[in-house]
């Protein structure tokens, strides 16, 4: 994957499209086969975006190098799959999607620089991008200044609602609260050791977790809290502290490549997660990270997210099949990868509902957009630009997959500014 200043039209993989196209788009907002001549460029593009009579150009902005590449590569792959499938169906308003891909290189100023290039120089109609909250915070002023539109796929800390972002991952209360309540009620957990990488998402998420543990979970307490820089690889000191404190739960929000060292060192220290003494509950390790960690090093740990590759529904089976057709049988799909896949489809639905590529019109059309065909199941865009979604708990297996052991009965309403947690 390389940076490019010229738009790329993905070559359509017929098998991938056949495997994923029909089932995944059956309930999208607009009918297939819209013709470009019915939507003149002058009418659907009044703000000078990269839209022609035949094509529309978007941006892809993720880290494919540096410590975050282990997590973000899957997002790029999922977005390209969605673009291929949309193009195979005739594109958006009769126009094929081209993309310009930029590498944020796990460096937040680089993300801001590349975002400005995409919006100002390339005039892309939307951007699928970012992973860490640090990268999102770096690009947010750029999107708001130049009125770009970002589809952000990662579960995150909440406390944000931008008119220029659609958040396709879960905000903190959707992901954190259900998982903590589950481990307390199901496993009888009372004591928690909070651990995370040292930036805004883990710190803010653990702040919410601490408030929930101390204020809303009777008889529960936090017995330790530690943070380490992104890319950190020496966890033996904190592992020794954990062994001394003997918490019921290690609540881990370690991010990126640091996960490989952390989980290998946990196992080397004799902490067997299959014995649940202590229980390890994470909100940051998807199947993508397990590829690097090794399933044997994390077997028995629990993760709380909205999506696992092992979900057994028709939408997901078709999605997994198409993804592997395009990227290889050995590839895996994690929560953020699936949320990234939703971005192009949600943008397509909003554009066709609006009848325009203009950002202001797409923004206005976005609330209420719903996909019954998402791999995770039904999702709907809330007025606050987040998604209604279910929350699930999975247990890691040696083969690198999660076994789903719990899911909420109903969709969880997104609440990025929760009372009592700020």
mmCIF file of C-alpha atoms in Angstrom:
data_model
loop_
_atom_site.group_PDB
_atom_site.id
_atom_site.type_symbol
_atom_site.label_atom_id
_atom_site.label_comp_id
_atom_site.label_asym_id
_atom_site.label_seq_id
_atom_site.Cartn_x
_atom_site.Cartn_y
_atom_site.Cartn_z
ATOM 1 C CA UNK A 1 0.000 0.000 0.000
ATOM 2 C CA UNK A 2 1.521 3.289 -1.031
ATOM 3 C CA UNK A 3 0.562 6.920 -0.850
ATOM 4 C CA UNK A 4 -0.745 8.373 -4.056
ATOM 5 C CA UNK A 5 -1.640 11.797 -5.334
ATOM 6 C CA UNK A 6 -3.673 10.246 -8.139
ATOM 7 C CA UNK A 7 -7.029 8.612 -7.546
ATOM 8 C CA UNK A 8 -7.139 4.832 -7.755
ATOM 9 C CA UNK A 9 -9.998 2.842 -9.193
ATOM 10 C CA UNK A 10 -10.007 -0.555 -7.519
ATOM 11 C CA UNK A 11 -10.055 -3.508 -9.872
ATOM 12 C CA UNK A 12 -13.197 -5.494 -9.188
ATOM 13 C CA UNK A 13 -12.667 -9.033 -7.902
ATOM 14 C CA UNK A 14 -15.678 -10.864 -9.343
ATOM 15 C CA UNK A 15 -15.613 -13.576 -6.693
ATOM 16 C CA UNK A 16 -15.422 -11.053 -3.852
ATOM 17 C CA UNK A 17 -18.328 -9.081 -5.230
ATOM 18 C CA UNK A 18 -20.461 -12.141 -5.852
ATOM 19 C CA UNK A 19 -19.681 -13.431 -2.384
ATOM 20 C CA UNK A 20 -20.513 -10.222 -0.625
ATOM 21 C CA UNK A 21 -22.474 -7.895 -2.835
ATOM 22 C CA UNK A 22 -26.027 -9.144 -2.917
ATOM 23 C CA UNK A 23 -26.658 -10.011 0.703
ATOM 24 C CA UNK A 24 -24.762 -7.062 2.114
ATOM 25 C CA UNK A 25 -26.621 -4.375 0.217
ATOM 26 C CA UNK A 26 -30.147 -5.707 -0.042
ATOM 27 C CA UNK A 27 -31.546 -3.096 2.334
ATOM 28 C CA UNK A 28 -29.435 -0.071 1.515
ATOM 29 C CA UNK A 29 -31.301 3.183 1.189
ATOM 30 C CA UNK A 30 -31.214 3.799 -2.549
ATOM 31 C CA UNK A 31 -32.039 1.441 -5.415
ATOM 32 C CA UNK A 32 -29.277 0.000 -7.549
ATOM 33 C CA UNK A 33 -28.616 1.174 -11.087
ATOM 34 C CA UNK A 34 -28.898 4.941 -10.653
ATOM 35 C CA UNK A 35 -27.695 6.655 -13.828
ATOM 36 C CA UNK A 36 -25.259 9.568 -13.800
ATOM 37 C CA UNK A 37 -27.244 11.394 -16.482
ATOM 38 C CA UNK A 38 -30.165 11.596 -14.068
ATOM 39 C CA UNK A 39 -27.903 13.447 -11.615
ATOM 40 C CA UNK A 40 -26.015 16.175 -13.536
ATOM 41 C CA UNK A 41 -22.641 17.008 -12.010
ATOM 42 C CA UNK A 42 -23.500 20.692 -11.727
ATOM 43 C CA UNK A 43 -26.517 19.761 -9.592
ATOM 44 C CA UNK A 44 -24.920 17.135 -7.321
ATOM 45 C CA UNK A 45 -21.603 18.946 -6.795
ATOM 46 C CA UNK A 46 -22.047 22.629 -6.083
ATOM 47 C CA UNK A 47 -18.963 23.047 -3.860
ATOM 48 C CA UNK A 48 -16.084 22.019 -6.128
ATOM 49 C CA UNK A 49 -15.487 18.488 -4.873
ATOM 50 C CA UNK A 50 -13.650 15.839 -6.927
ATOM 51 C CA UNK A 51 -16.765 14.714 -8.770
ATOM 52 C CA UNK A 52 -16.990 14.231 -12.539
ATOM 53 C CA UNK A 53 -19.691 12.873 -14.792
ATOM 54 C CA UNK A 54 -18.242 9.387 -14.278
ATOM 55 C CA UNK A 55 -16.367 9.294 -10.961
ATOM 56 C CA UNK A 56 -16.253 10.567 -7.402
ATOM 57 C CA UNK A 57 -13.006 10.580 -5.414
ATOM 58 C CA UNK A 58 -12.722 9.895 -1.696
ATOM 59 C CA UNK A 59 -9.766 9.660 0.681
ATOM 60 C CA UNK A 60 -8.454 6.722 2.726
ATOM 61 C CA UNK A 61 -6.287 7.877 5.643
ATOM 62 C CA UNK A 62 -4.868 5.223 7.965
ATOM 63 C CA UNK A 63 -1.498 4.111 9.314
ATOM 64 C CA UNK A 64 0.021 1.394 7.163
ATOM 65 C CA UNK A 65 3.450 1.937 8.736
ATOM 66 C CA UNK A 66 4.551 2.361 12.354
ATOM 67 C CA UNK A 67 3.208 0.881 15.579
ATOM 68 C CA UNK A 68 -0.458 1.278 14.598
ATOM 69 C CA UNK A 69 -0.194 -0.602 11.293
ATOM 70 C CA UNK A 70 -1.041 -3.867 13.107
ATOM 71 C CA UNK A 71 -4.456 -2.382 13.915
ATOM 72 C CA UNK A 72 -5.194 -0.133 10.928
ATOM 73 C CA UNK A 73 -4.337 -2.310 7.939
ATOM 74 C CA UNK A 74 -7.620 -4.191 8.266
ATOM 75 C CA UNK A 75 -9.567 -0.941 8.040
ATOM 76 C CA UNK A 76 -7.919 -0.113 4.715
ATOM 77 C CA UNK A 77 -8.727 -3.575 3.399
ATOM 78 C CA UNK A 78 -12.370 -3.379 4.487
ATOM 79 C CA UNK A 79 -12.879 0.059 2.953
ATOM 80 C CA UNK A 80 -11.432 -1.096 -0.353
ATOM 81 C CA UNK A 81 -13.714 -4.145 -0.335
ATOM 82 C CA UNK A 82 -16.751 -1.927 0.222
ATOM 83 C CA UNK A 83 -15.651 0.382 -2.604
ATOM 84 C CA UNK A 84 -15.253 -2.565 -4.980
ATOM 85 C CA UNK A 85 -18.685 -3.904 -4.134
ATOM 86 C CA UNK A 86 -20.341 -0.496 -4.494
ATOM 87 C CA UNK A 87 -18.649 0.045 -7.861
ATOM 88 C CA UNK A 88 -19.764 -3.397 -9.037
ATOM 89 C CA UNK A 89 -23.329 -2.296 -8.382
ATOM 90 C CA UNK A 90 -22.941 0.871 -10.422
ATOM 91 C CA UNK A 91 -21.326 3.216 -7.917
ATOM 92 C CA UNK A 92 -23.002 6.206 -6.279
ATOM 93 C CA UNK A 93 -25.409 8.361 -8.271
ATOM 94 C CA UNK A 94 -24.102 6.508 -11.330
ATOM 95 C CA UNK A 95 -20.455 7.348 -10.574
ATOM 96 C CA UNK A 96 -17.673 4.908 -9.763
ATOM 97 C CA UNK A 97 -15.674 5.594 -6.602
ATOM 98 C CA UNK A 98 -11.979 6.317 -6.941
ATOM 99 C CA UNK A 99 -9.768 6.789 -3.894
ATOM 100 C CA UNK A 100 -6.566 8.515 -2.897
ATOM 101 C CA UNK A 101 -4.804 6.688 -0.080
ATOM 102 C CA UNK A 102 -2.495 8.443 2.377
ATOM 103 C CA UNK A 103 -0.409 6.956 5.183
ATOM 104 C CA UNK A 104 -0.767 8.595 8.612
ATOM 105 C CA UNK A 105 2.377 6.641 9.600
ATOM 106 C CA UNK A 106 1.302 6.359 13.276
ATOM 107 C CA UNK A 107 2.197 10.036 13.661
ATOM 108 C CA UNK A 108 -0.497 12.530 14.612
ATOM 109 C CA UNK A 109 0.929 15.644 12.874
ATOM 110 C CA UNK A 110 1.271 13.553 9.710
ATOM 111 C CA UNK A 111 -2.422 12.684 9.930
ATOM 112 C CA UNK A 112 -3.293 16.396 10.082
ATOM 113 C CA UNK A 113 -1.012 17.186 7.145
ATOM 114 C CA UNK A 114 -2.434 14.391 5.001
ATOM 115 C CA UNK A 115 -6.014 15.325 5.904
ATOM 116 C CA UNK A 116 -5.420 18.873 4.708
ATOM 117 C CA UNK A 117 -3.925 17.561 1.456
ATOM 118 C CA UNK A 118 -6.938 15.344 0.830
ATOM 119 C CA UNK A 119 -9.455 18.114 1.522
ATOM 120 C CA UNK A 120 -7.691 21.169 0.062
ATOM 121 C CA UNK A 121 -5.574 19.804 -2.791
ATOM 122 C CA UNK A 122 -7.467 16.662 -3.775
ATOM 123 C CA UNK A 123 -10.933 17.969 -2.862
ATOM 124 C CA UNK A 124 -12.166 14.499 -1.900
ATOM 125 C CA UNK A 125 -15.885 14.111 -1.263
ATOM 126 C CA UNK A 126 -15.341 12.216 2.009
ATOM 127 C CA UNK A 127 -12.579 10.477 3.957
ATOM 128 C CA UNK A 128 -12.521 7.045 5.555
ATOM 129 C CA UNK A 129 -9.857 7.242 8.196
ATOM 130 C CA UNK A 130 -7.962 7.324 11.485
ATOM 131 C CA UNK A 131 -7.805 4.751 14.292
ATOM 132 C CA UNK A 132 -6.456 6.269 17.492
ATOM 133 C CA UNK A 133 -8.240 9.150 19.180
ATOM 134 C CA UNK A 134 -4.964 11.062 18.982
ATOM 135 C CA UNK A 135 -5.079 10.887 15.184
ATOM 136 C CA UNK A 136 -8.768 11.816 15.137
ATOM 137 C CA UNK A 137 -8.173 14.796 17.428
ATOM 138 C CA UNK A 138 -5.306 15.875 15.155
ATOM 139 C CA UNK A 139 -7.440 15.891 12.003
ATOM 140 C CA UNK A 140 -10.683 17.184 13.532
ATOM 141 C CA UNK A 141 -9.806 20.915 13.280
ATOM 142 C CA UNK A 142 -8.836 20.346 9.640
ATOM 143 C CA UNK A 143 -12.155 18.704 8.789
ATOM 144 C CA UNK A 144 -14.109 21.398 10.603
ATOM 145 C CA UNK A 145 -12.114 24.259 9.022
ATOM 146 C CA UNK A 146 -12.455 22.951 5.457
ATOM 147 C CA UNK A 147 -15.860 21.290 5.910
ATOM 148 C CA UNK A 148 -14.725 17.775 5.109
ATOM 149 C CA UNK A 149 -16.628 14.640 6.110
ATOM 150 C CA UNK A 150 -14.872 11.844 8.025
ATOM 151 C CA UNK A 151 -16.077 8.308 8.701
ATOM 152 C CA UNK A 152 -14.216 7.207 11.839
ATOM 153 C CA UNK A 153 -14.304 3.449 12.573
ATOM 154 C CA UNK A 154 -12.774 2.959 16.000
ATOM 155 C CA UNK A 155 -14.377 2.386 19.387
ATOM 156 C CA UNK A 156 -13.417 5.488 21.361
ATOM 157 C CA UNK A 157 -13.822 7.469 24.573
ATOM 158 C CA UNK A 158 -16.847 9.554 23.564
ATOM 159 C CA UNK A 159 -17.111 13.160 24.808
ATOM 160 C CA UNK A 160 -17.203 14.343 21.205
ATOM 161 C CA UNK A 161 -19.848 15.083 18.602
ATOM 162 C CA UNK A 162 -18.647 16.807 15.456
ATOM 163 C CA UNK A 163 -20.867 17.811 12.537
ATOM 164 C CA UNK A 164 -18.006 16.685 10.283
ATOM 165 C CA UNK A 165 -17.663 13.111 11.592
ATOM 166 C CA UNK A 166 -19.763 9.942 11.500
ATOM 167 C CA UNK A 167 -18.551 7.609 14.252
ATOM 168 C CA UNK A 168 -19.083 4.028 13.057
ATOM 169 C CA UNK A 169 -17.408 2.451 16.112
ATOM 170 C CA UNK A 170 -18.902 2.455 19.597
ATOM 171 C CA UNK A 171 -18.467 5.308 22.044
ATOM 172 C CA UNK A 172 -17.314 4.524 25.563
ATOM 173 C CA UNK A 173 -20.601 3.926 27.356
ATOM 174 C CA UNK A 174 -21.734 1.431 24.708
ATOM 175 C CA UNK A 175 -18.557 -0.616 25.048
ATOM 176 C CA UNK A 176 -17.397 -0.140 28.644
ATOM 177 C CA UNK A 177 -20.464 -0.210 30.874
ATOM 178 C CA UNK A 178 -22.033 -3.385 29.479
ATOM 179 C CA UNK A 179 -18.724 -5.252 29.768
ATOM 180 C CA UNK A 180 -18.067 -4.188 33.355
ATOM 181 C CA UNK A 181 -21.603 -5.080 34.414
ATOM 182 C CA UNK A 182 -21.257 -8.467 32.710
ATOM 183 C CA UNK A 183 -17.989 -9.397 34.432
ATOM 184 C CA UNK A 184 -19.363 -8.249 37.794
ATOM 185 C CA UNK A 185 -22.697 -10.033 37.520
ATOM 186 C CA UNK A 186 -21.509 -13.175 35.729
ATOM 187 C CA UNK A 187 -18.084 -13.696 37.286
ATOM 188 C CA UNK A 188 -18.573 -11.981 40.650
ATOM 189 C CA UNK A 189 -15.629 -9.643 39.985
ATOM 190 C CA UNK A 190 -15.107 -6.951 42.628
ATOM 191 C CA UNK A 191 -11.551 -5.620 42.207
ATOM 192 C CA UNK A 192 -10.073 -4.154 39.032
ATOM 193 C CA UNK A 193 -6.597 -3.182 37.836
ATOM 194 C CA UNK A 194 -6.824 -0.612 35.012
ATOM 195 C CA UNK A 195 -4.071 -0.655 32.395
ATOM 196 C CA UNK A 196 -3.686 1.301 29.176
ATOM 197 C CA UNK A 197 -1.534 2.973 26.581
ATOM 198 C CA UNK A 198 -0.773 6.582 27.431
ATOM 199 C CA UNK A 199 -3.047 8.742 25.304
ATOM 200 C CA UNK A 200 -6.560 10.116 25.370
ATOM 201 C CA UNK A 201 -8.659 7.028 24.542
ATOM 202 C CA UNK A 202 -7.329 4.637 27.218
ATOM 203 C CA UNK A 203 -7.117 7.391 29.859
ATOM 204 C CA UNK A 204 -10.630 8.712 29.248
ATOM 205 C CA UNK A 205 -12.084 5.211 28.914
ATOM 206 C CA UNK A 206 -10.508 4.169 32.209
ATOM 207 C CA UNK A 207 -11.845 7.348 33.812
ATOM 208 C CA UNK A 208 -15.335 6.233 32.770
ATOM 209 C CA UNK A 209 -14.589 2.667 33.907
ATOM 210 C CA UNK A 210 -13.376 3.869 37.308
ATOM 211 C CA UNK A 211 -16.477 6.022 37.828
ATOM 212 C CA UNK A 212 -18.724 3.113 36.915
ATOM 213 C CA UNK A 213 -16.841 0.670 39.160
ATOM 214 C CA UNK A 214 -16.759 3.014 42.155
ATOM 215 C CA UNK A 215 -20.159 4.690 41.824
ATOM 216 C CA UNK A 216 -22.451 2.182 40.132
ATOM 217 C CA UNK A 217 -21.108 -1.277 41.052
ATOM 218 C CA UNK A 218 -21.763 -2.082 44.691
ATOM 219 C CA UNK A 219 -18.763 -3.272 46.681
ATOM 220 C CA UNK A 220 -16.327 -2.873 43.776
ATOM 221 C CA UNK A 221 -13.040 -0.955 43.671
ATOM 222 C CA UNK A 222 -10.047 -0.094 41.522
ATOM 223 C CA UNK A 223 -6.825 -1.443 43.055
ATOM 224 C CA UNK A 224 -4.355 -0.084 40.480
ATOM 225 C CA UNK A 225 -4.045 2.056 37.370
ATOM 226 C CA UNK A 226 -1.039 2.325 35.009
ATOM 227 C CA UNK A 227 -0.244 3.795 31.572
ATOM 228 C CA UNK A 228 2.612 3.234 29.143
ATOM 229 C CA UNK A 229 3.644 4.997 25.895
ATOM 230 C CA UNK A 230 2.510 3.667 22.525
ATOM 231 C CA UNK A 231 5.101 1.196 21.320
ATOM 232 C CA UNK A 232 6.160 0.273 24.892
ATOM 233 C CA UNK A 233 7.449 -3.300 25.161
ATOM 234 C CA UNK A 234 8.533 -3.830 28.774
ATOM 235 C CA UNK A 235 5.591 -4.825 30.986
ATOM 236 C CA UNK A 236 7.277 -7.034 33.566
ATOM 237 C CA UNK A 237 7.172 -4.326 36.248
ATOM 238 C CA UNK A 238 3.400 -3.798 36.017
ATOM 239 C CA UNK A 239 2.825 -7.556 35.760
ATOM 240 C CA UNK A 240 4.639 -7.941 39.089
ATOM 241 C CA UNK A 241 2.405 -5.213 40.598
ATOM 242 C CA UNK A 242 -0.676 -7.006 39.327
ATOM 243 C CA UNK A 243 0.479 -10.275 40.905
ATOM 244 C CA UNK A 244 0.972 -8.518 44.234
ATOM 245 C CA UNK A 245 -2.430 -6.744 44.169
ATOM 246 C CA UNK A 246 -4.293 -9.896 43.032
ATOM 247 C CA UNK A 247 -7.210 -8.114 41.282
ATOM 248 C CA UNK A 248 -10.208 -10.094 40.093
ATOM 249 C CA UNK A 249 -9.916 -8.360 36.699
ATOM 250 C CA UNK A 250 -7.111 -6.873 34.619
ATOM 251 C CA UNK A 251 -8.949 -4.255 32.561
ATOM 252 C CA UNK A 252 -6.596 -3.767 29.612
ATOM 253 C CA UNK A 253 -6.643 -0.998 27.010
ATOM 254 C CA UNK A 254 -3.175 -1.560 25.566
ATOM 255 C CA UNK A 255 -3.045 -0.422 21.926
ATOM 256 C CA UNK A 256 -1.158 -1.319 18.764
ATOM 257 C CA UNK A 257 2.097 -3.258 18.662
ATOM 258 C CA UNK A 258 2.527 -3.059 22.454
ATOM 259 C CA UNK A 259 -0.098 -5.793 22.730
ATOM 260 C CA UNK A 260 2.332 -8.386 21.371
ATOM 261 C CA UNK A 261 4.833 -7.798 24.184
ATOM 262 C CA UNK A 262 2.183 -7.413 26.913
ATOM 263 C CA UNK A 263 0.358 -10.678 26.314
ATOM 264 C CA UNK A 264 3.498 -12.716 25.685
ATOM 265 C CA UNK A 265 4.999 -11.384 28.931
ATOM 266 C CA UNK A 266 1.786 -12.123 30.837
ATOM 267 C CA UNK A 267 1.954 -15.729 29.721
ATOM 268 C CA UNK A 268 5.690 -15.960 30.440
ATOM 269 C CA UNK A 269 4.975 -14.708 33.982
ATOM 270 C CA UNK A 270 2.682 -17.662 34.569
ATOM 271 C CA UNK A 271 -0.647 -15.857 34.273
ATOM 272 C CA UNK A 272 -2.911 -18.374 32.551
ATOM 273 C CA UNK A 273 -5.968 -16.512 31.289
ATOM 274 C CA UNK A 274 -7.903 -19.738 30.792
ATOM 275 C CA UNK A 275 -7.955 -20.132 34.593
ATOM 276 C CA UNK A 276 -9.460 -16.621 35.061
ATOM 277 C CA UNK A 277 -7.218 -15.853 38.055
ATOM 278 C CA UNK A 278 -7.278 -13.019 37.302
ATOM 279 C CA UNK A 279 -9.817 -12.501 34.525
ATOM 280 C CA UNK A 280 -8.494 -10.391 31.673
ATOM 281 C CA UNK A 281 -11.067 -8.113 30.052
ATOM 282 C CA UNK A 282 -9.944 -5.926 27.145
ATOM 283 C CA UNK A 283 -11.653 -3.382 24.922
ATOM 284 C CA UNK A 284 -8.697 -2.949 22.571
ATOM 285 C CA UNK A 285 -7.709 -6.392 21.247
ATOM 286 C CA UNK A 286 -9.575 -7.517 18.158
ATOM 287 C CA UNK A 287 -8.826 -10.469 15.908
ATOM 288 C CA UNK A 288 -6.475 -8.162 13.963
ATOM 289 C CA UNK A 289 -4.226 -7.705 16.992
ATOM 290 C CA UNK A 290 -4.391 -11.407 17.878
ATOM 291 C CA UNK A 291 -2.718 -12.171 14.539
ATOM 292 C CA UNK A 292 0.380 -10.481 15.949
ATOM 293 C CA UNK A 293 -0.046 -11.609 19.564
ATOM 294 C CA UNK A 294 -0.648 -15.268 18.764
ATOM 295 C CA UNK A 295 -3.821 -16.994 19.902
ATOM 296 C CA UNK A 296 -1.890 -19.194 22.310
ATOM 297 C CA UNK A 297 -0.747 -16.090 24.204
ATOM 298 C CA UNK A 298 -4.218 -14.636 24.808
ATOM 299 C CA UNK A 299 -6.444 -17.710 25.000
ATOM 300 C CA UNK A 300 -9.039 -17.297 27.751
ATOM 301 C CA UNK A 301 -9.103 -13.495 27.752
ATOM 302 C CA UNK A 302 -12.404 -11.663 27.271
ATOM 303 C CA UNK A 303 -13.091 -8.728 24.957
ATOM 304 C CA UNK A 304 -16.087 -6.391 24.951
ATOM 305 C CA UNK A 305 -16.979 -5.046 21.502
ATOM 306 C CA UNK A 306 -19.859 -4.911 19.059
ATOM 307 C CA UNK A 307 -18.449 -7.291 16.452
ATOM 308 C CA UNK A 308 -16.529 -10.557 16.293
ATOM 309 C CA UNK A 309 -15.638 -12.435 13.125
ATOM 310 C CA UNK A 310 -17.323 -15.552 14.537
ATOM 311 C CA UNK A 311 -20.825 -14.000 14.522
ATOM 312 C CA UNK A 312 -23.181 -16.465 12.909
ATOM 313 C CA UNK A 313 -25.556 -14.466 10.776
ATOM 314 C CA UNK A 314 -25.984 -14.497 6.999
ATOM 315 C CA UNK A 315 -24.692 -10.938 6.537
ATOM 316 C CA UNK A 316 -21.476 -11.722 8.388
ATOM 317 C CA UNK A 317 -20.902 -15.078 6.693
ATOM 318 C CA UNK A 318 -21.108 -13.358 3.298
ATOM 319 C CA UNK A 319 -18.859 -10.505 4.459
ATOM 320 C CA UNK A 320 -16.175 -12.833 5.838
ATOM 321 C CA UNK A 321 -16.263 -14.875 2.635
ATOM 322 C CA UNK A 322 -15.861 -11.777 0.459
ATOM 323 C CA UNK A 323 -13.094 -10.345 2.646
ATOM 324 C CA UNK A 324 -11.071 -13.550 2.459
ATOM 325 C CA UNK A 325 -11.663 -13.825 -1.290
ATOM 326 C CA UNK A 326 -10.130 -10.383 -1.714
ATOM 327 C CA UNK A 327 -7.333 -10.428 0.870
ATOM 328 C CA UNK A 328 -6.497 -14.098 1.481
ATOM 329 C CA UNK A 329 -7.798 -17.031 3.500
ATOM 330 C CA UNK A 330 -5.382 -16.329 6.345
ATOM 331 C CA UNK A 331 -6.785 -12.839 6.991
ATOM 332 C CA UNK A 332 -8.936 -12.089 10.023
ATOM 333 C CA UNK A 333 -11.561 -9.434 10.720
ATOM 334 C CA UNK A 334 -11.809 -7.452 13.936
ATOM 335 C CA UNK A 335 -14.324 -4.972 15.325
ATOM 336 C CA UNK A 336 -12.732 -1.868 13.821
ATOM 337 C CA UNK A 337 -12.256 -3.551 10.441
ATOM 338 C CA UNK A 338 -15.988 -4.272 10.287
ATOM 339 C CA UNK A 339 -16.847 -0.729 11.408
ATOM 340 C CA UNK A 340 -14.545 0.614 8.685
ATOM 341 C CA UNK A 341 -16.424 -1.490 6.139
ATOM 342 C CA UNK A 342 -19.648 0.301 7.118
ATOM 343 C CA UNK A 343 -18.212 3.729 6.249
ATOM 344 C CA UNK A 344 -18.502 3.645 2.434
ATOM 345 C CA UNK A 345 -21.948 2.032 2.630
ATOM 346 C CA UNK A 346 -23.280 4.641 5.063
ATOM 347 C CA UNK A 347 -21.814 7.417 2.908
ATOM 348 C CA UNK A 348 -23.416 5.909 -0.215
ATOM 349 C CA UNK A 349 -26.797 5.726 1.507
ATOM 350 C CA UNK A 350 -26.552 9.346 2.723
ATOM 351 C CA UNK A 351 -25.424 10.668 -0.676
ATOM 352 C CA UNK A 352 -28.256 8.931 -2.465
ATOM 353 C CA UNK A 353 -30.782 10.041 0.136
ATOM 354 C CA UNK A 354 -29.538 13.618 -0.297
ATOM 355 C CA UNK A 355 -29.236 13.368 -4.081
ATOM 356 C CA UNK A 356 -25.958 15.256 -3.735
ATOM 357 C CA UNK A 357 -22.280 14.891 -2.848
ATOM 358 C CA UNK A 358 -22.252 18.296 -1.094
ATOM 359 C CA UNK A 359 -21.070 17.783 2.473
ATOM 360 C CA UNK A 360 -23.774 19.929 4.063
ATOM 361 C CA UNK A 361 -26.506 17.934 2.308
ATOM 362 C CA UNK A 362 -24.897 14.581 3.131
ATOM 363 C CA UNK A 363 -24.613 15.641 6.773
ATOM 364 C CA UNK A 364 -28.287 16.590 6.879
ATOM 365 C CA UNK A 365 -29.306 13.282 5.305
ATOM 366 C CA UNK A 366 -27.202 11.055 7.597
ATOM 367 C CA UNK A 367 -29.302 10.786 10.794
ATOM 368 C CA UNK A 368 -31.816 7.989 10.442
ATOM 369 C CA UNK A 369 -29.833 6.063 7.832
ATOM 370 C CA UNK A 370 -30.127 2.378 8.699
ATOM 371 C CA UNK A 371 -28.455 -0.799 7.455
ATOM 372 C CA UNK A 372 -30.081 -4.127 8.191
ATOM 373 C CA UNK A 373 -27.340 -5.677 6.067
ATOM 374 C CA UNK A 374 -24.330 -4.788 8.245
ATOM 375 C CA UNK A 375 -22.152 -7.781 9.216
ATOM 376 C CA UNK A 376 -22.731 -6.970 12.904
ATOM 377 C CA UNK A 377 -26.486 -6.824 12.327
ATOM 378 C CA UNK A 378 -28.859 -3.865 12.178
ATOM 379 C CA UNK A 379 -27.331 -0.434 12.774
ATOM 380 C CA UNK A 380 -28.786 3.056 12.575
ATOM 381 C CA UNK A 381 -27.228 6.522 12.534
ATOM 382 C CA UNK A 382 -28.275 8.550 15.591
ATOM 383 C CA UNK A 383 -28.805 12.305 15.478
ATOM 384 C CA UNK A 384 -25.518 12.612 17.405
ATOM 385 C CA UNK A 385 -23.668 10.981 14.458
ATOM 386 C CA UNK A 386 -22.945 7.731 16.343
ATOM 387 C CA UNK A 387 -24.530 4.341 15.664
ATOM 388 C CA UNK A 388 -27.109 2.395 17.586
ATOM 389 C CA UNK A 389 -25.535 -1.065 17.988
ATOM 390 C CA UNK A 390 -25.445 -4.153 20.178
ATOM 391 C CA UNK A 391 -22.619 -4.845 22.630
ATOM 392 C CA UNK A 392 -21.053 -8.295 22.881
ATOM 393 C CA UNK A 393 -18.476 -10.128 24.992
ATOM 394 C CA UNK A 394 -16.222 -12.726 23.379
ATOM 395 C CA UNK A 395 -13.679 -15.152 24.832
ATOM 396 C CA UNK A 396 -10.394 -15.581 22.960
ATOM 397 C CA UNK A 397 -9.571 -19.027 21.629
ATOM 398 C CA UNK A 398 -6.203 -20.504 20.695
ATOM 399 C CA UNK A 399 -7.090 -20.275 16.996
ATOM 400 C CA UNK A 400 -7.215 -16.464 17.197
ATOM 401 C CA UNK A 401 -10.993 -16.170 17.103
ATOM 402 C CA UNK A 402 -13.470 -15.160 19.807
ATOM 403 C CA UNK A 403 -16.377 -17.238 21.044
ATOM 404 C CA UNK A 404 -19.329 -14.937 21.728
ATOM 405 C CA UNK A 405 -20.526 -15.524 25.293
ATOM 406 C CA UNK A 406 -22.856 -12.554 25.760
ATOM 407 C CA UNK A 407 -24.710 -9.899 23.799
ATOM 408 C CA UNK A 408 -27.165 -7.211 24.822
ATOM 409 C CA UNK A 409 -30.783 -8.028 24.077
ATOM 410 C CA UNK A 410 -31.342 -4.675 22.397
ATOM 411 C CA UNK A 411 -29.376 -2.057 20.526
ATOM 412 C CA UNK A 412 -27.513 0.291 22.853
ATOM 413 C CA UNK A 413 -28.220 3.965 22.255
ATOM 414 C CA UNK A 414 -25.050 6.015 21.790
ATOM 415 C CA UNK A 415 -24.522 8.629 24.497
ATOM 416 C CA UNK A 416 -21.203 10.415 23.959
ATOM 417 C CA UNK A 417 -21.804 12.832 26.861
ATOM 418 C CA UNK A 418 -23.074 10.554 29.658
ATOM 419 C CA UNK A 419 -24.310 12.094 32.892
ATOM 420 C CA UNK A 420 -22.292 11.089 35.900
ATOM 421 C CA UNK A 421 -19.239 9.964 33.916
ATOM 422 C CA UNK A 422 -17.588 13.228 32.870
#
